[in-house]
Short mmCIF file of C-alpha atoms in Angstrom, two decimals:
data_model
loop_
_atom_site.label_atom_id
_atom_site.label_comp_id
_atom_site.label_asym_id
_atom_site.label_seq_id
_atom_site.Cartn_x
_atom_site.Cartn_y
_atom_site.Cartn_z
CA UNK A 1 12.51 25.51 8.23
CA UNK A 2 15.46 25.12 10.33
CA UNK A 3 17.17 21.96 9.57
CA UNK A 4 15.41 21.38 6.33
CA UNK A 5 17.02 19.43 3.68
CA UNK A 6 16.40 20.42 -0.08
CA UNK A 7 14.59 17.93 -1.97
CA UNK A 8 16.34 15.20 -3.34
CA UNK A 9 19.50 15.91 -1.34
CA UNK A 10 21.72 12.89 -1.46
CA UNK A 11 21.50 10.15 1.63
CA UNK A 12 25.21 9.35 3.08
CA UNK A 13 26.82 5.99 2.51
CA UNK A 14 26.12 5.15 5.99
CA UNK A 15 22.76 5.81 6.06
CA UNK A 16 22.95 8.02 8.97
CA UNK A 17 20.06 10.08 10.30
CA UNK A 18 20.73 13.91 10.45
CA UNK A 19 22.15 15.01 13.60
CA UNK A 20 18.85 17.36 14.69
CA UNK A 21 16.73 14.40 14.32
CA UNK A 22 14.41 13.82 17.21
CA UNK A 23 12.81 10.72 16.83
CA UNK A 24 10.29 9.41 19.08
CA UNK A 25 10.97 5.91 20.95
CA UNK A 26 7.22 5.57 21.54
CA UNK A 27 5.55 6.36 18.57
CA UNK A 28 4.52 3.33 16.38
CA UNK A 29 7.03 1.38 13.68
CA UNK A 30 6.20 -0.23 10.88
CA UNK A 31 8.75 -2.20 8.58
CA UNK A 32 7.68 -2.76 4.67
CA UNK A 33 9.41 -5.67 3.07
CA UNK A 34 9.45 -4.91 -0.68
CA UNK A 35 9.98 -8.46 -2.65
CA UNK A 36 10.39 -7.00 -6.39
CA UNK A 37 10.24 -10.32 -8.62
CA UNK A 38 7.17 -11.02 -10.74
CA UNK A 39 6.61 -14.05 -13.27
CA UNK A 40 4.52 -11.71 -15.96
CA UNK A 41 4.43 -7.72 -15.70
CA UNK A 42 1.43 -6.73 -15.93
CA UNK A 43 0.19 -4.38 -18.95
CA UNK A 44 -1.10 -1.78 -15.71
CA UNK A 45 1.77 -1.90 -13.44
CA UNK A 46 4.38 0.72 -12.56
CA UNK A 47 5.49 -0.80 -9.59
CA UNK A 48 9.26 -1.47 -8.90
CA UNK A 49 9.39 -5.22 -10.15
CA UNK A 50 11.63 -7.53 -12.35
CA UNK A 51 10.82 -10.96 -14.22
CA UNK A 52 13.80 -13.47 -14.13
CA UNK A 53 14.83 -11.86 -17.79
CA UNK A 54 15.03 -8.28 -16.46
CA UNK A 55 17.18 -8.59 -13.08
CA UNK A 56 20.62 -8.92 -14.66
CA UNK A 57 23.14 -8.89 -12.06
CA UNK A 58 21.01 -10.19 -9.45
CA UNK A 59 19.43 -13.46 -8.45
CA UNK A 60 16.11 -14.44 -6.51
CA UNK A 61 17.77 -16.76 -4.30
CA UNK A 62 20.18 -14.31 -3.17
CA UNK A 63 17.72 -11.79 -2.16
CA UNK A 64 16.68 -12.71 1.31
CA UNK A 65 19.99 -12.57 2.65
CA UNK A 66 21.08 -8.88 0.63
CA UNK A 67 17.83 -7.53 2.36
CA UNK A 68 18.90 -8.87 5.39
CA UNK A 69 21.85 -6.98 5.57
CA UNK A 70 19.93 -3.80 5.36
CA UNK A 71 17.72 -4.86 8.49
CA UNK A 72 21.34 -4.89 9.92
CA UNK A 73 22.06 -1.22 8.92
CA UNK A 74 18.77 -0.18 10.29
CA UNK A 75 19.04 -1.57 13.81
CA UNK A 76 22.88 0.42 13.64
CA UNK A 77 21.01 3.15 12.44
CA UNK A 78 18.20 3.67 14.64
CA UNK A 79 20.07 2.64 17.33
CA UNK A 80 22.48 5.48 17.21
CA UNK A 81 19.46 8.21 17.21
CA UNK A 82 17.44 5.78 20.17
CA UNK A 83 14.63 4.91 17.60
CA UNK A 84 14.61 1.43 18.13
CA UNK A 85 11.05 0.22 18.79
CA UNK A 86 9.47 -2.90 18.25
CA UNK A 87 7.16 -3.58 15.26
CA UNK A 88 3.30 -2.59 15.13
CA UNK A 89 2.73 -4.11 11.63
CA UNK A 90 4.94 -5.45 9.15
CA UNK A 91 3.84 -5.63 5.26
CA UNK A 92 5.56 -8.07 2.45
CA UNK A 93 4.94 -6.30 -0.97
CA UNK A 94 5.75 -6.65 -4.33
CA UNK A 95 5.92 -8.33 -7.10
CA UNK A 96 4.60 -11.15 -5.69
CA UNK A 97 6.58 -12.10 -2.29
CA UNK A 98 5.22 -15.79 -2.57
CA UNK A 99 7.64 -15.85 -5.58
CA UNK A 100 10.10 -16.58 -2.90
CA UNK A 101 10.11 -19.72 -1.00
CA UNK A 102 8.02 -19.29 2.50
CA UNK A 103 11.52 -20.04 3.86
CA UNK A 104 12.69 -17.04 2.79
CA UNK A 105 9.75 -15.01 3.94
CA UNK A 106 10.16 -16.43 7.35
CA UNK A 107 13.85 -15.73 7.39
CA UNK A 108 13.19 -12.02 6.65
CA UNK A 109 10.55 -11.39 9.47
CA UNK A 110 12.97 -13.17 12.15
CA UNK A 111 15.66 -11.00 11.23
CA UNK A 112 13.28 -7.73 11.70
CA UNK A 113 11.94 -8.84 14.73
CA UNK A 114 15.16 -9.92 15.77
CA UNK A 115 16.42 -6.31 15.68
CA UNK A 116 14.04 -4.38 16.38
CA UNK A 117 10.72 -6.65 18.70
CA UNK A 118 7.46 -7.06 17.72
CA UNK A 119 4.26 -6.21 19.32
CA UNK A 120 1.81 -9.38 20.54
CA UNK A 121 -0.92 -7.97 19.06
CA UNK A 122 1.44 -6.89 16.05
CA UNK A 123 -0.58 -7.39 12.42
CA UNK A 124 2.38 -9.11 9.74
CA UNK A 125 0.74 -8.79 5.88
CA UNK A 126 2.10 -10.99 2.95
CA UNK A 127 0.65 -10.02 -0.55
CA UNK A 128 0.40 -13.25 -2.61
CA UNK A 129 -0.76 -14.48 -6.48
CA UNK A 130 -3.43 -17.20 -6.25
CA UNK A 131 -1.59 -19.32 -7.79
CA UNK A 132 1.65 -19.49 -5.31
CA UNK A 133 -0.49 -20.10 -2.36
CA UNK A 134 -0.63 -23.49 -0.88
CA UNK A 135 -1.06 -25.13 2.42
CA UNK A 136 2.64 -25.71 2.88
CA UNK A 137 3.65 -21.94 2.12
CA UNK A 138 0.70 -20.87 4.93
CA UNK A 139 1.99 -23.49 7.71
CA UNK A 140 5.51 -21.91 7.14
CA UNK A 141 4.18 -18.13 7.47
CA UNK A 142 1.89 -18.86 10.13
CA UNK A 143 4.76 -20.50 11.87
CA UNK A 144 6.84 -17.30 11.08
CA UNK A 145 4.11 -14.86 12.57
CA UNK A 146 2.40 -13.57 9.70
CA UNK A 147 -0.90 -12.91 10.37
CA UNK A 148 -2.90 -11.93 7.59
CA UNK A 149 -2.34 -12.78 3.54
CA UNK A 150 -3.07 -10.23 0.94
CA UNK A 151 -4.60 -12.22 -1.98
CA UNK A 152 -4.09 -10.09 -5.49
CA UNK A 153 -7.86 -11.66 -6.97
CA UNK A 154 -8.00 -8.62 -9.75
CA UNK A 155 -11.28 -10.26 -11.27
CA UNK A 156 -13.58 -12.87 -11.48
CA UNK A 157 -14.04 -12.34 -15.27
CA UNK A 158 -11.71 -14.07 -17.73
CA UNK A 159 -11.43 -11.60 -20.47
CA UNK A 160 -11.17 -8.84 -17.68
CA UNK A 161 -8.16 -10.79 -16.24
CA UNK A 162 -6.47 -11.24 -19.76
CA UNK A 163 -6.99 -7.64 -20.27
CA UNK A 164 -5.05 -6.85 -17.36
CA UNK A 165 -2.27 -9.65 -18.22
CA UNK A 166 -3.05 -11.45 -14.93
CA UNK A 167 -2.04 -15.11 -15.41
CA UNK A 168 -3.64 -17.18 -12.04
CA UNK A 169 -6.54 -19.10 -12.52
CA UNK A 170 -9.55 -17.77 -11.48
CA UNK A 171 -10.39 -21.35 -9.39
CA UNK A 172 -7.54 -20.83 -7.67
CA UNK A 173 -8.19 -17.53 -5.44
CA UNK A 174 -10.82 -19.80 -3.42
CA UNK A 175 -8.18 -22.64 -3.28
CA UNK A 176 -5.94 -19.87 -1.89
CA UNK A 177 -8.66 -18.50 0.25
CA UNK A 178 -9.17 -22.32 1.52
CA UNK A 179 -5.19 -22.41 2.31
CA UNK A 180 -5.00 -18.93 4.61
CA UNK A 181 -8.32 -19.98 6.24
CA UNK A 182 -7.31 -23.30 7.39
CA UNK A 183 -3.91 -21.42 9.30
CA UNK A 184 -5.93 -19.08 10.96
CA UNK A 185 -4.98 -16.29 8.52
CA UNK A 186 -7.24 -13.14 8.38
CA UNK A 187 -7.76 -12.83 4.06
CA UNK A 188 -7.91 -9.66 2.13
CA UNK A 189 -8.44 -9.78 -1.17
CA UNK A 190 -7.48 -6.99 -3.99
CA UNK A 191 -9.76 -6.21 -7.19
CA UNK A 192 -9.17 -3.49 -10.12
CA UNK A 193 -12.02 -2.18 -11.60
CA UNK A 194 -12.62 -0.32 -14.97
CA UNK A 195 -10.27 -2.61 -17.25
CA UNK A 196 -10.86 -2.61 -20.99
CA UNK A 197 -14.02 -4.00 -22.12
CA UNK A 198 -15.12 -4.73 -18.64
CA UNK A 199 -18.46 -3.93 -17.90
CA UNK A 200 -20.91 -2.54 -15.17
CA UNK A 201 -22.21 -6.22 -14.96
CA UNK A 202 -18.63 -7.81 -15.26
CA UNK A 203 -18.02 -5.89 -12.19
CA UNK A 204 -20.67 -7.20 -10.17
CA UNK A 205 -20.10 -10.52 -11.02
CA UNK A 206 -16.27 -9.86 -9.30
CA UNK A 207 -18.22 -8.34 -6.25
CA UNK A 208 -20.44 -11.22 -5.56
CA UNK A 209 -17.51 -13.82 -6.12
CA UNK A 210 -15.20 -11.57 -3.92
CA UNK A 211 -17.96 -11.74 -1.19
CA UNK A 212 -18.73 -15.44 -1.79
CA UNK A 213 -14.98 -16.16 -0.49
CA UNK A 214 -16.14 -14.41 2.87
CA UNK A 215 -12.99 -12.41 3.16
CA UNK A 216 -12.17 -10.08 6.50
CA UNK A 217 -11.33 -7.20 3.80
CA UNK A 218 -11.71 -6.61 0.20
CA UNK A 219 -9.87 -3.63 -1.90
CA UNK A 220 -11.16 -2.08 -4.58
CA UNK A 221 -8.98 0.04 -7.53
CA UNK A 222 -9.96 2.11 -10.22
CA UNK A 223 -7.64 1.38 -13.07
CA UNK A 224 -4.97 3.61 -13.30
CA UNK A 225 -3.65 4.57 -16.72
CA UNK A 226 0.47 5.06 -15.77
CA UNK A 227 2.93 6.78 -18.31
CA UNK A 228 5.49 4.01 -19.65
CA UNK A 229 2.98 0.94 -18.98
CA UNK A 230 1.93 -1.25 -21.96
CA UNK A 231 -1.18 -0.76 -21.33
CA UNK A 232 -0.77 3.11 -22.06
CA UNK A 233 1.11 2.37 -24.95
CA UNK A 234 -1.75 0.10 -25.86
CA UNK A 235 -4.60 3.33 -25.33
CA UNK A 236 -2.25 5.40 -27.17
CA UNK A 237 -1.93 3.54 -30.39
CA UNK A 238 -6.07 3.17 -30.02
CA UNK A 239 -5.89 -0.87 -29.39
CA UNK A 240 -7.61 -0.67 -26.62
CA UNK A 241 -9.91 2.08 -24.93
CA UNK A 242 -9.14 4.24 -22.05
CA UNK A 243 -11.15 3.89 -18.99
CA UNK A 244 -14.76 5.39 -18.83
CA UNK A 245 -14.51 8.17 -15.44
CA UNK A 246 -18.45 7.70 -15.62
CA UNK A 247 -18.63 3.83 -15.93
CA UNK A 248 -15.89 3.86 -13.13
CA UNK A 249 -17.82 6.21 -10.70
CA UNK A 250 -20.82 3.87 -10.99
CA UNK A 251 -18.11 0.97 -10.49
CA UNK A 252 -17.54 2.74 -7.36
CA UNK A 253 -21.51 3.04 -6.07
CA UNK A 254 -22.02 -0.50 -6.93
CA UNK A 255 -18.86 -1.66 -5.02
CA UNK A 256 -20.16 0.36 -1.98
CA UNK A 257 -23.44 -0.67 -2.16
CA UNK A 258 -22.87 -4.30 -2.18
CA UNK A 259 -19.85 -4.09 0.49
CA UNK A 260 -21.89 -2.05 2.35
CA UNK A 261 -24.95 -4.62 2.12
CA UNK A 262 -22.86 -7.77 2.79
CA UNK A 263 -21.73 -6.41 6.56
CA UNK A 264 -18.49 -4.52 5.17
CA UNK A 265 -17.64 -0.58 6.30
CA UNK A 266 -15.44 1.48 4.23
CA UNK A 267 -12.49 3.23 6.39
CA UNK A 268 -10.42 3.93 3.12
CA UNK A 269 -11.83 5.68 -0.24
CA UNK A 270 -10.76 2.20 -2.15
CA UNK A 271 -10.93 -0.39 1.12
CA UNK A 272 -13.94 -1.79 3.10
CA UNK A 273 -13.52 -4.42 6.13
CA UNK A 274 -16.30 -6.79 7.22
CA UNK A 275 -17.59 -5.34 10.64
CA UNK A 276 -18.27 -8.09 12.74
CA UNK A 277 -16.56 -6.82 16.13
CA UNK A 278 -13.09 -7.21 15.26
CA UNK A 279 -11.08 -4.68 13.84
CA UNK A 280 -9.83 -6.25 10.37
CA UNK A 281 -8.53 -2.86 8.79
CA UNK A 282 -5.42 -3.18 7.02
CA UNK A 283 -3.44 -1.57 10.24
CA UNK A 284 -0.11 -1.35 8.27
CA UNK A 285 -1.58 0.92 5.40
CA UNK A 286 -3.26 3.01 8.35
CA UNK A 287 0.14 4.02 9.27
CA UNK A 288 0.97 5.30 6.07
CA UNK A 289 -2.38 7.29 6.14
CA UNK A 290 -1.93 8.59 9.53
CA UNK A 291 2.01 9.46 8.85
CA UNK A 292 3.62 6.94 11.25
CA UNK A 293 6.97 5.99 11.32
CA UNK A 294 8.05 3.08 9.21
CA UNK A 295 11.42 1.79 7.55
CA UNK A 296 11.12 0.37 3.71
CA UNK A 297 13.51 -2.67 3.40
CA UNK A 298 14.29 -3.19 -0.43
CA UNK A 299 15.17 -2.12 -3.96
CA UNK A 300 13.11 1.43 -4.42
CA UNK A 301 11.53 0.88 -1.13
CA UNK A 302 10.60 4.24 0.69
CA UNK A 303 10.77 5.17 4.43
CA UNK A 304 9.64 7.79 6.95
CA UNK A 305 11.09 8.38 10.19
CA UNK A 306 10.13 11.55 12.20
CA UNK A 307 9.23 13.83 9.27
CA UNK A 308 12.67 12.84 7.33
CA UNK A 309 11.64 10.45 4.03
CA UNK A 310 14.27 8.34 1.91
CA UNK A 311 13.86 6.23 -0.74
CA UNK A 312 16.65 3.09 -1.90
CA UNK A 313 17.94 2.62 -5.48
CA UNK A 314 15.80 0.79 -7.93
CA UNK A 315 17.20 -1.98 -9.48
CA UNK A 316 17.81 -4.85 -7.37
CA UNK A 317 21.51 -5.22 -8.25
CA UNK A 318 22.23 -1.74 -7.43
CA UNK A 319 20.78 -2.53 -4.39
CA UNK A 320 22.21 -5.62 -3.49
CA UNK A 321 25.96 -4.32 -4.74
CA UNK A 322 25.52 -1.47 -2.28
CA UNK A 323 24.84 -3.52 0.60
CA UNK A 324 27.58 -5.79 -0.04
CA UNK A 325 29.85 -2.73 0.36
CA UNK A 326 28.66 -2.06 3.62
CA UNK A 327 27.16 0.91 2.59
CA UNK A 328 23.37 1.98 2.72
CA UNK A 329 20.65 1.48 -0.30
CA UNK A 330 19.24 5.02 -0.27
CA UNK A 331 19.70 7.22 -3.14
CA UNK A 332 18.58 10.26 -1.93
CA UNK A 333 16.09 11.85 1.10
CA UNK A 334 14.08 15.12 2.46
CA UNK A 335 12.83 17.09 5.20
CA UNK A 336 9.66 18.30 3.21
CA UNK A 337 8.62 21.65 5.02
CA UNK A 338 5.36 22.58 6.74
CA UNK A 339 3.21 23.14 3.57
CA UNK A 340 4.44 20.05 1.90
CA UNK A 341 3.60 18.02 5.26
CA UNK A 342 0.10 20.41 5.33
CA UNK A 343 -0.65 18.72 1.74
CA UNK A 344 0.09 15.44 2.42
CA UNK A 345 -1.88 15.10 5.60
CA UNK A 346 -5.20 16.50 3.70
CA UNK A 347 -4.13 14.27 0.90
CA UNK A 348 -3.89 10.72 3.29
CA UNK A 349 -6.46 11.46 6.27
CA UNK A 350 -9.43 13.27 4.02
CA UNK A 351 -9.46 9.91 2.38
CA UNK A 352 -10.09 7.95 5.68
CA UNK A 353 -13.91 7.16 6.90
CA UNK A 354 -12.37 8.93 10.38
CA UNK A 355 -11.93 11.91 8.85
CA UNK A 356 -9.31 14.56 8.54
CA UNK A 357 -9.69 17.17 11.68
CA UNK A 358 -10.29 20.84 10.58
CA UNK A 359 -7.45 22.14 12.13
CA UNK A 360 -5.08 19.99 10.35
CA UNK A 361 -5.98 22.26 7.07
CA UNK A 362 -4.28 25.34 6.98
CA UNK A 363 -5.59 28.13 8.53
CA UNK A 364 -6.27 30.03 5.40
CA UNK A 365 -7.85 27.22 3.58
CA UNK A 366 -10.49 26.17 6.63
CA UNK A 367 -13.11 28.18 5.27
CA UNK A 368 -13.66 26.24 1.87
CA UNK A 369 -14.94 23.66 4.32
CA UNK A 370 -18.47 24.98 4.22
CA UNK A 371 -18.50 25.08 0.23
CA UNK A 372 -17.32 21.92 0.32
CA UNK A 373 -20.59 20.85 2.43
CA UNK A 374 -22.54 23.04 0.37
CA UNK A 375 -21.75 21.20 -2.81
CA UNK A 376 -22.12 17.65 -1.26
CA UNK A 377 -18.95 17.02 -0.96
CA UNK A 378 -18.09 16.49 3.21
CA UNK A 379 -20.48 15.88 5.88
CA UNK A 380 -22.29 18.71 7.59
CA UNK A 381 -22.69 16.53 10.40
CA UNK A 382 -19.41 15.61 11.29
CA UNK A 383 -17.43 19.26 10.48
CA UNK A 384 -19.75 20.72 12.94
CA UNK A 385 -19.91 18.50 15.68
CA UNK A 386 -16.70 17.18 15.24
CA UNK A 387 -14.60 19.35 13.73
CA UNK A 388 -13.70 17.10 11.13
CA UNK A 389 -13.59 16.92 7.47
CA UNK A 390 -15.67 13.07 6.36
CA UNK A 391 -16.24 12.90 2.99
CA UNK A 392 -19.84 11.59 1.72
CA UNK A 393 -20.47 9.01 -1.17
CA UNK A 394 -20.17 12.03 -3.63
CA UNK A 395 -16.75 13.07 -2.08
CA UNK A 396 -15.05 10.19 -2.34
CA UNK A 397 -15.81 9.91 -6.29
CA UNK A 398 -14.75 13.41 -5.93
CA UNK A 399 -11.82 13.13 -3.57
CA UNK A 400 -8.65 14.71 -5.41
CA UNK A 401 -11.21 17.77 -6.08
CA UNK A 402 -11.46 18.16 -1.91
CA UNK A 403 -7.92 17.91 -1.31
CA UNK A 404 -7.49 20.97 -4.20
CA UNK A 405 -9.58 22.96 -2.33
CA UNK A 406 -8.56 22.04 0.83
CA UNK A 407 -4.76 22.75 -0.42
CA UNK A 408 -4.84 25.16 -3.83
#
């Protein structure tokens, strides 16, 4: 395509946006806040995050203050190509962002909305460990703005948290619960299913504890198996098993039929919110799914801004010594082309309860819609009165096989 940049081509020092950028002033903006410090890895996790003995050349308490150089860089940025806009949602992920004092956390959202506004009705998500959540942290965040805490639960069971090397205390996800409740805080809270030696019954405990804590939203994971982990070390050397697909797609049913039976809708293959009137999606991950604009602020965050992607160096002293130069985090960004975009669109929306519209599949592909209905897999209903591609029950356990049709 005209303009296109080849993959991987390397981002300036300045962070500049190419000069046949158009970026839209009105379309929504989301900011991620990536906080990469963690007290235990986790034997699953792949994620870009450091204990204390790993950061070597950085330091926690340093960190708000590097990242807030790069909200700096972005306002200079996006001012220059008019794409200043103020905040729809704004997400604090990790590692565990409640590693850092609430302080910290507050410091970091002022400075975004500082330079860039923030909506009134604007949703601000902090992911937190169970066991760094207190009534002091919430009053600080709620007097911040945040508005909704992400609460990494995991498990109910013990031996199903130990296989996962999650350290909290089980008690201590209603105590958190307790703390985000009494400042108003909407509560979402994350579990990972098909962990070594837990079973179908294991599971359902987690389900009915999860629902106990009457939560706005719950997510639910299959266990991923990553290359490099220790827990794929561990499956390789046969110390532990690898996860059951079968045991995890009746994981799955179970998860749906209880959500589904306590008042909660799906709108995500892995995410249900309670449907009581309000809308208590996660709003910031819906603008990843519906390809939104948004700006990653942190070591090996990633960003999108009208159709161009970049993505910042890794390790958090890289990071931090790049900023201090005055020079931008990114290592490197694209322009992917029309049937990269095509992919990724069928990819994200087929896995939303809205649907993915037919004519957002390429035009060659469209017809595999109807053997895709044939075998179960998408609703008749929906493709022919709405032109849309919804998955079923059966799709979503079978949801990477629709997007190969849909894109092969």
């Amino acid at each position: 395509m005209a303009g296109a940049l080849p993959l991987g081509d390397p981002a300036p020092a300045d962070g500049r946006l190419p000069a046949d950028l158009v970026v839209d002033a009105s379309a929504p903006f989301s900011a991620y806040l990536h906080v990469p410090f963690c007290r235990v890895r986790c034997g699953y996790c792949d994620f870009n995050t450091y204990t204390a003995t790993e950061l070597r050349g950085a330091t926690q308490d340093e960190y708000a203050d590097t990242l807030i150089r790069e909200i700096a860089l972005a306002r200079d940025v996006l001012g220059e190509a008019d794409g200043i806009r103020p905040l729809d949602t704004v997400f604090f992920g990790g590692g565990t962002p409640t590693l850092l004092p609430a302080g910290d956390l507050a410091r970091m959202l002022s400075a975004a909305t500082s330079a860039f506004g923030i909506r009134d009705d604007a949703e601000v998500t902090v992911e937190a460990n169970p066991d760094t959540v207190t009534p002091e942290v919430v009053r600080t965040l709620v007097d911040a703005g945040v508005t909704r805490l992400s609460i990494g639960m995991q498990s109910a069971v013990p031996h199903v948290l130990a296989a996962l090397d999650r350290t909290h205390r089980p008690e201590n996800v209603r105590t958190a619960v307790d703390a985000a409740r009494g400042g108003g805080l909407d509560v979402s809270v994350d579990l990972i299913y098909g962990a070594p030696g837990e079973s179908l019954a294991d599971w359902q405990e987690s389900l009915d504890a999860a629902l106990a804590l009457e939560p706005d939203h719950i997510s639910a994971y299959a266990l991923i198996i990553e290359d490099g982990t220790k827990l794929a070390r561990q499956i390789r050397r046969g110390e532990v098993p690898a996860p059951d697909d079968d045991l995890q797609a009746d994981m799955y049913e179970a998860a749906d039929q209880r959500l589904g039976g306590a008042g909660f809708d799906w709108y995500e293959v892995s995410n249900w919110a309670r449907a009581d009137g309000a809308d208590h999606r996660s709003r910031h991950n819906m603008a990843y799914w519906r390809g939104s604009d948004w700006w990653g602020f942190g070591p090996g965050a990633h960003s999108h801004v009208a159709g161009l992607r970049w993505w910042n160096v890794k390790h958090p002293a890289a990071y931090a010594q790049r900023l201090a130069l005055g020079e931008s985090p990114a290592a490197g960004r694209e322009r992917p082309d029309l049937e990269a975009r095509t992919l990724e669109r069928v990819l994200l929306q087929s896995r939303l309860a809205e649907g993915l519209p037919i004519d957002g599949i390429a035009e060659n592909r469209r017809d595999r819609v109807a053997e895709l209905i044939s075998d179960g897999l998408v609703d008749a209903a929906a493709a022919l009165r709405e032109h849309r591609v919804r998955l079923t029950l059966r799709g979503r356990l079978l949801a990477d096989a629709v997007v190969r049709a849909l894109t092969d």
